C-alpha cells in the first residue's frame, strides 16, 4: 500500500492530522494499535483553549462542541479557607471550553468515517524504516497478516509510550524529564458539578480539582501518592477526602454518587528534541508530556498538528520544504512555554512540603499575590486560555 503520510497513532493528534490533510487533498493512512471502542472510551482531558475551539470549528468539527461544550469565563482558586475567582475573560478577552477528549475523539472518528478516511485499528508490531531517505516504510501486522505502508512522511502521533520517538537515533534525540513525587487520583460520576466553574484547591493536605464534563457529570481529582492503590479508595472515602480539600462552603453543594471510573495517574514533564528527524515528524504526547494541572496536553497536541499540517501542505502543494525544516523549532518554542506554565502551576498548587514549613508559606504568599495583583492574575489567565498559536 502507498500513501502520502503514514500516521502512527489514532488518538486526537493522529485523527486530527488525517482530517486536516484530507481537507487539503492530501492522502493519509492512520495505524492505531488499539480498538476503536478502547480509544473512544479513554477518559482524559477536559478543557479546551479558545484557539483549539476556533481551529476545530474552522475545520468543520465545531457543531457538537458548540452545542454541548460548556464555555467558562474564569476559574476558582481555593486556598487559606477562601475561594478566589480568576476572571479569564476580563483579564484576557478569552475563554475556555469544557468538552471531554472522549467527545473530540468521537467527533474526529465520525469525520474520518464520513470522508471514507483509512484508519486501521488493532495494527500490531509497528516498525518504521527509512526515515533518512525519501520513501519511508511502516511495517505492521493486522489480523495476523504482515503488511507495509510506503509513504513520503511518517507522522509519529503515538503518544508517550509509542514507538516512533525511538526511531530517532539516540545520538540525535535529546530528552528532558521531570517526574513529580505525587500522582492524581481521579473519579468520574454522574452528579452535577459543585460550582459552575472549575475549582483548583491548594489545601494543606494536598491539591484537589473539581472539574466536569456536563451539567450532570463531574470529574474530580486529588493529589495522592505515586504508589497509591485505587482498590484502597472506596467511593465514599474519595468523596470524604474531596470535601475536606474543597472546604465546608463547597462541600455543602457537592453532590456525591457512585463512580463511573476511577484511576490513579502519575505526573510527568517531558520534552524530546528535535520533533523532526528526516521524514519522521513527532506530534502531541509522542514528543512532550505536561502534568495535567494547566490542562495543556491536548491543546499542545492540537497546536502541533496545526503546524504540521501546514508544513505538509506547503511540501505537497507548493513544493516548499521550509516549513518542514522549521517544524520542530516552531513547535518547541510554544511547547517549552506550556511546559513552564504546567510545571509552575503544579509546584504552586501541590503539597510538596510540610504545612508548617517556610516553603508552604511561600506558596501561600504567591497565591495571595496572584489573586491580589492584576499583573500576576493576568499572567496565569493568559497561559491558561492559551498562548497564541
Ligand atoms: P494519545 O492520546 O496518547 O494517543 C496516542 C495513540 O497512539 C496509540 N499508540 C500506537 N498506535 C500504533 N502503534 C503503536 N506502537 C502505538 N503506541 C501507541 C495509542 O493507542 C493512542 O491511541 O496522544 P495524542 O493523540 O498526542 O493526544 C494527547 C492527549 O491525549 C493528552 O495530551 C491529554 O489527554 C492530556 N491531558 C489533558 N490535556 C488537556 O489539554 N487538557 C486537560 O484537561 C487534560 N487533562 C490529560 C488530562 C491527561 C490525563 N492522563 C490520563 C494522562 C487529564 C489526565 C488525567
Ligand atoms: C479534566 O476535566 O479532566 C481536567 C480539567 C482541568 C485540568 C486537568 C484535567 O487542569
Short mmCIF file of N, CA and C and ligand atoms in Angstrom, two decimals, residues 44-47 184 198 200 209 211-213 219 221 292-295 384, ligand 2:
data_model
loop_
_atom_site.label_atom_id
_atom_site.label_comp_id
_atom_site.label_asym_id
_atom_site.label_seq_id
_atom_site.Cartn_x
_atom_site.Cartn_y
_atom_site.Cartn_z
N UNK A 44 -9.86 11.27 29.51
CA UNK A 44 -8.66 12.11 29.65
C UNK A 44 -9.02 13.58 29.78
N UNK A 45 -8.54 14.38 28.85
CA UNK A 45 -8.61 15.83 29.02
C UNK A 45 -10.04 16.37 29.04
N UNK A 46 -10.17 17.59 29.58
CA UNK A 46 -11.48 18.19 29.65
C UNK A 46 -11.57 19.65 29.24
N UNK A 47 -10.43 20.36 29.19
CA UNK A 47 -10.50 21.80 28.98
C UNK A 47 -9.83 22.19 27.65
N UNK A 184 -2.21 11.83 40.59
CA UNK A 184 -3.59 12.31 40.70
C UNK A 184 -4.52 11.10 40.76
N UNK A 198 -14.52 25.50 37.25
CA UNK A 198 -13.57 24.57 37.87
C UNK A 198 -13.02 25.20 39.15
N UNK A 200 -9.66 24.91 41.57
CA UNK A 200 -8.31 24.40 41.84
C UNK A 200 -8.01 24.69 43.31
N UNK A 209 -8.90 19.12 42.48
CA UNK A 209 -9.50 19.82 41.34
C UNK A 209 -10.93 19.34 41.15
N UNK A 211 -13.66 19.40 38.44
CA UNK A 211 -13.93 19.68 37.04
C UNK A 211 -15.25 19.01 36.66
N UNK A 212 -15.54 19.01 35.37
CA UNK A 212 -16.84 18.49 34.95
C UNK A 212 -16.79 18.07 33.49
N UNK A 213 -17.80 17.36 33.06
CA UNK A 213 -17.95 17.03 31.64
C UNK A 213 -19.25 17.61 31.08
N UNK A 219 -16.11 15.57 37.21
CA UNK A 219 -14.80 14.93 37.20
C UNK A 219 -13.98 15.58 38.32
N UNK A 221 -10.40 15.33 40.88
CA UNK A 221 -9.08 14.73 41.09
C UNK A 221 -8.55 15.20 42.44
N UNK A 292 -1.03 17.43 34.26
CA UNK A 292 -2.34 17.93 33.82
C UNK A 292 -2.81 19.22 34.49
N UNK A 293 -2.07 19.72 35.46
CA UNK A 293 -2.53 20.87 36.24
C UNK A 293 -2.94 22.07 35.37
N UNK A 294 -2.21 22.34 34.31
CA UNK A 294 -2.55 23.50 33.47
C UNK A 294 -3.49 23.17 32.33
N UNK A 295 -3.94 21.91 32.21
CA UNK A 295 -4.85 21.46 31.13
C UNK A 295 -4.27 21.75 29.74
N UNK A 384 -3.38 30.08 30.79
CA UNK A 384 -4.45 29.08 30.89
C UNK A 384 -5.35 29.08 29.66
C1 LIG B 2 -10.35 17.45 33.44
O1 LIG B 2 -11.53 17.86 33.44
O2 LIG B 2 -10.08 16.27 33.20
C2 LIG B 2 -9.26 18.41 33.75
C3 LIG B 2 -9.54 19.76 33.84
C4 LIG B 2 -8.52 20.65 34.14
C5 LIG B 2 -7.24 20.18 34.34
C6 LIG B 2 -6.95 18.83 34.23
C7 LIG B 2 -7.98 17.93 33.94
O3 LIG B 2 -6.27 21.06 34.68
#
